[in-house]
mmCIF file of C-alpha atoms in Angstrom:
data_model
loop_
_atom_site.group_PDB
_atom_site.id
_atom_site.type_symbol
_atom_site.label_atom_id
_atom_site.label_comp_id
_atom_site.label_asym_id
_atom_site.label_seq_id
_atom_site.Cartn_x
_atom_site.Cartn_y
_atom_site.Cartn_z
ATOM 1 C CA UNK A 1 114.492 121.270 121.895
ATOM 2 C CA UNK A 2 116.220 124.256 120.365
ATOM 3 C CA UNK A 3 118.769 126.979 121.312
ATOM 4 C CA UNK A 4 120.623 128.216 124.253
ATOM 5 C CA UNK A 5 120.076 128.017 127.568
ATOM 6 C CA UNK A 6 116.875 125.352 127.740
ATOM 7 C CA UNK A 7 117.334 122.776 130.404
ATOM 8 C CA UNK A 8 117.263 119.196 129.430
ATOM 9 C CA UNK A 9 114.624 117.011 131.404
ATOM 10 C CA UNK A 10 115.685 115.044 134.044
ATOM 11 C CA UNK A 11 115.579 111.812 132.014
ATOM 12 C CA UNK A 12 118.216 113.722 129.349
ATOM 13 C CA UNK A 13 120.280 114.776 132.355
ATOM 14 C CA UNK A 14 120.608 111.012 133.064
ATOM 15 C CA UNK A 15 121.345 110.142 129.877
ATOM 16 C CA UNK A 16 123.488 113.124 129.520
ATOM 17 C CA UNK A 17 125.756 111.470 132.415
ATOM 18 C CA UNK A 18 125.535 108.147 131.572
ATOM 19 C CA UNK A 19 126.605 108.358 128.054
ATOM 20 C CA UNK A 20 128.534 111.667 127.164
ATOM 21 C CA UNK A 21 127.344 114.137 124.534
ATOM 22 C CA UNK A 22 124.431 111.516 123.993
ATOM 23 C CA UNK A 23 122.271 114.754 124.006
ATOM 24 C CA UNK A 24 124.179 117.084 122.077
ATOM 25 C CA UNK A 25 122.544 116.187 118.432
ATOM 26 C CA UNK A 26 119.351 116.992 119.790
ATOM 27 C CA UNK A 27 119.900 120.754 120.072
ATOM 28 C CA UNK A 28 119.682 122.672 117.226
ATOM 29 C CA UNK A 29 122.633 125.408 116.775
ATOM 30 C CA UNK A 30 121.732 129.259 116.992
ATOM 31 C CA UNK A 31 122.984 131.819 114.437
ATOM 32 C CA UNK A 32 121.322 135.589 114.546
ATOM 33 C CA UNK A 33 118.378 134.605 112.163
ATOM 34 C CA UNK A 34 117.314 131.827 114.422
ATOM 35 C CA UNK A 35 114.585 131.768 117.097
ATOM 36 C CA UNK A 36 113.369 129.443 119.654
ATOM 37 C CA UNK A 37 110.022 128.163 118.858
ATOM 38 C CA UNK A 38 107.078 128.043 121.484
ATOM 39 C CA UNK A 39 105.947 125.055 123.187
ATOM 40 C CA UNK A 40 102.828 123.450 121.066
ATOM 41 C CA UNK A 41 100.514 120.824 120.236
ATOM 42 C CA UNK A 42 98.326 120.120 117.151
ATOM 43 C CA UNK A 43 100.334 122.184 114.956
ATOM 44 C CA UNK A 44 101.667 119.995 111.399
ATOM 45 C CA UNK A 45 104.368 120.132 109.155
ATOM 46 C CA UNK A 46 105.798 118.905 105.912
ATOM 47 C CA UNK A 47 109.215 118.242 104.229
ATOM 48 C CA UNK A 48 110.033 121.512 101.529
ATOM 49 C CA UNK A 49 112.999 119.203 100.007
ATOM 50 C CA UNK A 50 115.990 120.754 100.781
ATOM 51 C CA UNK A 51 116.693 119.323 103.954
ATOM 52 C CA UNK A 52 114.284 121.280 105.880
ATOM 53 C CA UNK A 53 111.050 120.606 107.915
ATOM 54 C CA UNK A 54 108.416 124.017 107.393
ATOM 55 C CA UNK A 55 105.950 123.971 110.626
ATOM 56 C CA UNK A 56 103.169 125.901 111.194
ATOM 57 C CA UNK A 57 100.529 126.799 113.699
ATOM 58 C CA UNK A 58 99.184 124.748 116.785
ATOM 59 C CA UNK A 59 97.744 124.926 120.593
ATOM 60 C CA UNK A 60 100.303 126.909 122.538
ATOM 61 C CA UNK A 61 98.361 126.363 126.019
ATOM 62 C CA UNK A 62 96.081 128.909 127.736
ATOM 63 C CA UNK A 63 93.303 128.822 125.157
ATOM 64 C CA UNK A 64 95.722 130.508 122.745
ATOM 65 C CA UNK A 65 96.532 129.151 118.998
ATOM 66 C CA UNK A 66 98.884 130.633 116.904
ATOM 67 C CA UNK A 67 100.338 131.250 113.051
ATOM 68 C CA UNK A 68 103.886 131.578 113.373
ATOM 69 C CA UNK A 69 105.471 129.433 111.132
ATOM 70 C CA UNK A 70 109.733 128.449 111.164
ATOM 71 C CA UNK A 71 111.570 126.426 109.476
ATOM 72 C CA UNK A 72 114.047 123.414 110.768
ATOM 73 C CA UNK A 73 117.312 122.377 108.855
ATOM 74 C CA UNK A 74 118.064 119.097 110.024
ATOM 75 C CA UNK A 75 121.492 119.014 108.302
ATOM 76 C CA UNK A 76 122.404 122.894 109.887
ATOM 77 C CA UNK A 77 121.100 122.137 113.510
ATOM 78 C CA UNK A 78 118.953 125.535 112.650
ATOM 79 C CA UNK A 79 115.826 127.010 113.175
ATOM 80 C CA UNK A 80 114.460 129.688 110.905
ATOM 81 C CA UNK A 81 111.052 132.014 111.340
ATOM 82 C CA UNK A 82 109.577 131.954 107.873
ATOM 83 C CA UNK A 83 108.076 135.405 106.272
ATOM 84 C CA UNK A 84 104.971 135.048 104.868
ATOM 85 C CA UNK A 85 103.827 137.239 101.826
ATOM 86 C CA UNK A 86 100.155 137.182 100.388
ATOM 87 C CA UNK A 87 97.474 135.613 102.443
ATOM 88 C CA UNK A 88 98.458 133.686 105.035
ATOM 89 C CA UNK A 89 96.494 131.351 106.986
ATOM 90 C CA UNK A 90 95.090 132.577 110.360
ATOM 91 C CA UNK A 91 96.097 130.779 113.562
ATOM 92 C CA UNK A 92 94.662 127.043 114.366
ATOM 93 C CA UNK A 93 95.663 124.246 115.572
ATOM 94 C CA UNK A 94 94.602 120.341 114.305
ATOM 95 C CA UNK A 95 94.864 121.260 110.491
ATOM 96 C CA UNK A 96 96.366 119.139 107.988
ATOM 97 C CA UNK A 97 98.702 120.170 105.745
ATOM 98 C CA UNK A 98 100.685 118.292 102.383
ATOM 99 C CA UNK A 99 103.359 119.172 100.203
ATOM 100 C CA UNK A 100 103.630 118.248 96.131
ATOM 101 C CA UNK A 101 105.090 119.826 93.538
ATOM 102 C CA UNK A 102 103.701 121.826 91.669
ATOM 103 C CA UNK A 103 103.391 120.257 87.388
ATOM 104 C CA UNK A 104 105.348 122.508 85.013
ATOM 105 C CA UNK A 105 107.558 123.969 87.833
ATOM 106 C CA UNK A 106 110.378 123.048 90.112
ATOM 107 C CA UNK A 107 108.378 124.580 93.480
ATOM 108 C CA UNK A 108 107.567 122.731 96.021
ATOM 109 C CA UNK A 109 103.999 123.789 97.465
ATOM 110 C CA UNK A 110 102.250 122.849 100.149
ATOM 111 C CA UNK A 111 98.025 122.387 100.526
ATOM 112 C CA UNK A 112 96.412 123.478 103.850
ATOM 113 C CA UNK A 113 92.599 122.347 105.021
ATOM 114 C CA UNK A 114 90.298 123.448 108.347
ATOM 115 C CA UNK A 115 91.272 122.977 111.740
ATOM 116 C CA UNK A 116 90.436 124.623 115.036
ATOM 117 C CA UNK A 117 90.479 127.996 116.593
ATOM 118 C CA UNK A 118 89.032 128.621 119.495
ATOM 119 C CA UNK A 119 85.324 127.509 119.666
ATOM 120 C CA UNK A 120 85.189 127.158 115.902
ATOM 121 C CA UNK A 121 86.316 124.896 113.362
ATOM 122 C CA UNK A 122 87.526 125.955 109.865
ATOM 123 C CA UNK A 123 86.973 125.205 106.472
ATOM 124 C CA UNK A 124 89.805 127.454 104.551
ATOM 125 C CA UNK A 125 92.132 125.998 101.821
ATOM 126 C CA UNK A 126 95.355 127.567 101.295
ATOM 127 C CA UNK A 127 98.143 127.097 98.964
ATOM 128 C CA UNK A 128 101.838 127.694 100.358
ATOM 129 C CA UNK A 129 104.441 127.824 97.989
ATOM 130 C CA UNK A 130 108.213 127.699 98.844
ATOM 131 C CA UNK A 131 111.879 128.035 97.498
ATOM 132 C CA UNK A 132 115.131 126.435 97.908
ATOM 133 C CA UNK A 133 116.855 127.843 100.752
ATOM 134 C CA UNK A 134 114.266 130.632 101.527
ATOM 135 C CA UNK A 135 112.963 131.599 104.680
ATOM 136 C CA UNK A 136 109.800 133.145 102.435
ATOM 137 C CA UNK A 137 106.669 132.078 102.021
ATOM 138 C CA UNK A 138 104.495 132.946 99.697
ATOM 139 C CA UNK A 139 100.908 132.417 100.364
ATOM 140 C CA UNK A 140 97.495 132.021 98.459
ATOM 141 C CA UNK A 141 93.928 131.590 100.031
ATOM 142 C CA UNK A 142 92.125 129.077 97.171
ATOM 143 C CA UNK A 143 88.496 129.053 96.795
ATOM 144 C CA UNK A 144 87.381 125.280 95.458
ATOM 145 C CA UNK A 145 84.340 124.539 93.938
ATOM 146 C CA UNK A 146 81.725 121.798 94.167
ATOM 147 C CA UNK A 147 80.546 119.663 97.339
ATOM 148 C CA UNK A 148 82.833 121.159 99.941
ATOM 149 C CA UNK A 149 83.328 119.165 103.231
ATOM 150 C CA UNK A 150 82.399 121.120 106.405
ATOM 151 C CA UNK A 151 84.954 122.680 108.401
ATOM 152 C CA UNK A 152 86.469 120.369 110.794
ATOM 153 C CA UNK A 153 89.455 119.902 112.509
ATOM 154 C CA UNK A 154 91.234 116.203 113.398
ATOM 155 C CA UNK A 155 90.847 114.777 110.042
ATOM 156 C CA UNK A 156 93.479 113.175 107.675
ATOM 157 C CA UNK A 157 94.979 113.690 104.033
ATOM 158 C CA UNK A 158 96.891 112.377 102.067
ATOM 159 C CA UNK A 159 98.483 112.985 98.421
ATOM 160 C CA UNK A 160 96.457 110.246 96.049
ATOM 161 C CA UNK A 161 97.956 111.436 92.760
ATOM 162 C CA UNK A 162 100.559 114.097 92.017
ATOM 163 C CA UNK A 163 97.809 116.659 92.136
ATOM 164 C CA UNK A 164 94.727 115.226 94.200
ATOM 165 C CA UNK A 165 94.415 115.311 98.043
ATOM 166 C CA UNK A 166 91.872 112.974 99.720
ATOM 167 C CA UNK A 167 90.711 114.179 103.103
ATOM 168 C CA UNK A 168 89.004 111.766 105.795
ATOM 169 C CA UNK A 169 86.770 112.126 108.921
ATOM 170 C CA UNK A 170 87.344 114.500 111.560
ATOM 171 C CA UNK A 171 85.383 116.611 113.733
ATOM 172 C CA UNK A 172 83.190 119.284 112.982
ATOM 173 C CA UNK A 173 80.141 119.102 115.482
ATOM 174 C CA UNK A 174 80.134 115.325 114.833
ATOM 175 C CA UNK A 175 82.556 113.161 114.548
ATOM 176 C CA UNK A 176 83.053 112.012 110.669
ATOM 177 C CA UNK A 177 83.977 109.397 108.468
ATOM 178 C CA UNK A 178 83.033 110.714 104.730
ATOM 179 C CA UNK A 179 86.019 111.430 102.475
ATOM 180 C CA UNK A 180 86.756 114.506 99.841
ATOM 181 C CA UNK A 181 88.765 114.698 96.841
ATOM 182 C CA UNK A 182 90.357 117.674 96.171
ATOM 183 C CA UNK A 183 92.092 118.481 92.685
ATOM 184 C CA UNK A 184 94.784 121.252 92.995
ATOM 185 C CA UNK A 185 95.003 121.718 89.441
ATOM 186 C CA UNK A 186 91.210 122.097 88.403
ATOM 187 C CA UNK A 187 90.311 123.420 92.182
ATOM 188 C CA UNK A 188 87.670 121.235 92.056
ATOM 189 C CA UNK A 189 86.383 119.683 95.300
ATOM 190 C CA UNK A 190 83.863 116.428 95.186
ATOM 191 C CA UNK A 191 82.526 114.119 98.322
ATOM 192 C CA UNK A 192 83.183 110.439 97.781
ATOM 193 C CA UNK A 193 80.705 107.902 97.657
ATOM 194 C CA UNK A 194 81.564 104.556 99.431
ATOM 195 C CA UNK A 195 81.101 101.869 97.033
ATOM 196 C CA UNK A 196 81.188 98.640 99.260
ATOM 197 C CA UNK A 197 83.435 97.059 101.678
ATOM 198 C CA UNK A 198 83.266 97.757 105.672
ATOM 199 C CA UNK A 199 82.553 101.483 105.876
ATOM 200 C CA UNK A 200 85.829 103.265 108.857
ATOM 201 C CA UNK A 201 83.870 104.055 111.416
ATOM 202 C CA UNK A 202 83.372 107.896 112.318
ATOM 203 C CA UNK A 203 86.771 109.705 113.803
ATOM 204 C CA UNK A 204 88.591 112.160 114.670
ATOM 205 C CA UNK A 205 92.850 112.533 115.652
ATOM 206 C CA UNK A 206 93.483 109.391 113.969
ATOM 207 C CA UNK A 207 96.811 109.381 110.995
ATOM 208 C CA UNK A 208 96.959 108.256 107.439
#
């Protein structure tokens, strides 16, 4: 957990007594730009390369999803809000989101698809691009073209080349086991075809 004055669990407390200070590199340290993120579920986050963890979005509980977005230094013990600038994406919760870098340039950037809010699922791509050190985000809403997937939330992706992301199943009003290609460089997005083998079967929650 992080910052001051959160109680540890009872099972921390034991091993709090049992084993000295056992608990003490699991609480991140507080300077005046930190903050104490809300309890959440469903939210995802990637690695920006500097020794910090960017997170964004998720199921805070009550029906409500949010966008707020921090960053965690695991070598500082700090956590960080992060300020967005351009389009950000809108709150949700079972997203997926993966980090590359970007050819031609030392950024680090990170590719957002769907998830859920509320009753509805989403189909939005967004590009996030950080820097070294910065609290600042700056984000881009990307239109692809060619055979979009539907929005869906619960699915998988994962970075096939330095520049293409391949999504997986999910759950739109189905659950889904067809798979999408999308190329960051040409923003071109294309449905793959199963060639042969044993087809996954449909899915939804599930890791890659």
């Amino acid at each position: 957990h992080y910052g001051r004055g959160r109680q540890l669990t009872p099972r921390q407390r034991m091993l709090q007594r049992l084993v000295p200070g056992a608990m003490q590199e699991h609480v991140a340290k507080r300077s005046d730009d930190d903050f104490t993120p809300t309890a959440r579920s469903g939210h995802c986050a990637v690695s920006v390369g500097d020794g910090r963890v960017f997170v964004f979005g998720g199921w805070i509980g009550h029906g409500e999803y949010t966008d707020d977005a921090f960053f965690i230094d695991s070598e500082r013990g700090t956590c960080t809000a992060a300020t967005f600038v351009g389009t950000p994406p809108t709150c949700r919760a079972q997203s997926t989101m993966i980090s590359y870098q970007e050819p031609g340039s030392l950024s680090l950037c990170a590719f957002l698809f769907g998830g859920v809010a509320g009753r509805g699922r989403l189909g939005d791509t967004y590009i996030l691009r950080f820097a070294r050190n910065s609290s600042v985000v700056n984000c881009k809403r990307v239109k692809f073209e060619g055979e979009a997937p539907t929005p869906r939330s619960g699915h998988t992706a994962v970075l096939m080349s330095p520049t293409k992301v391949l999504v997986f199943g999910g759950f739109d009003v189905a659950y889904r086991h067809d798979m999408y290609i999308f190329d960051l460089t040409a923003k071109q997005e294309s449905r793959v075809t199963w060639a042969r083998g044993v087809m996954p079967n449909q899915r939804s929650g599930h890791t890659a």
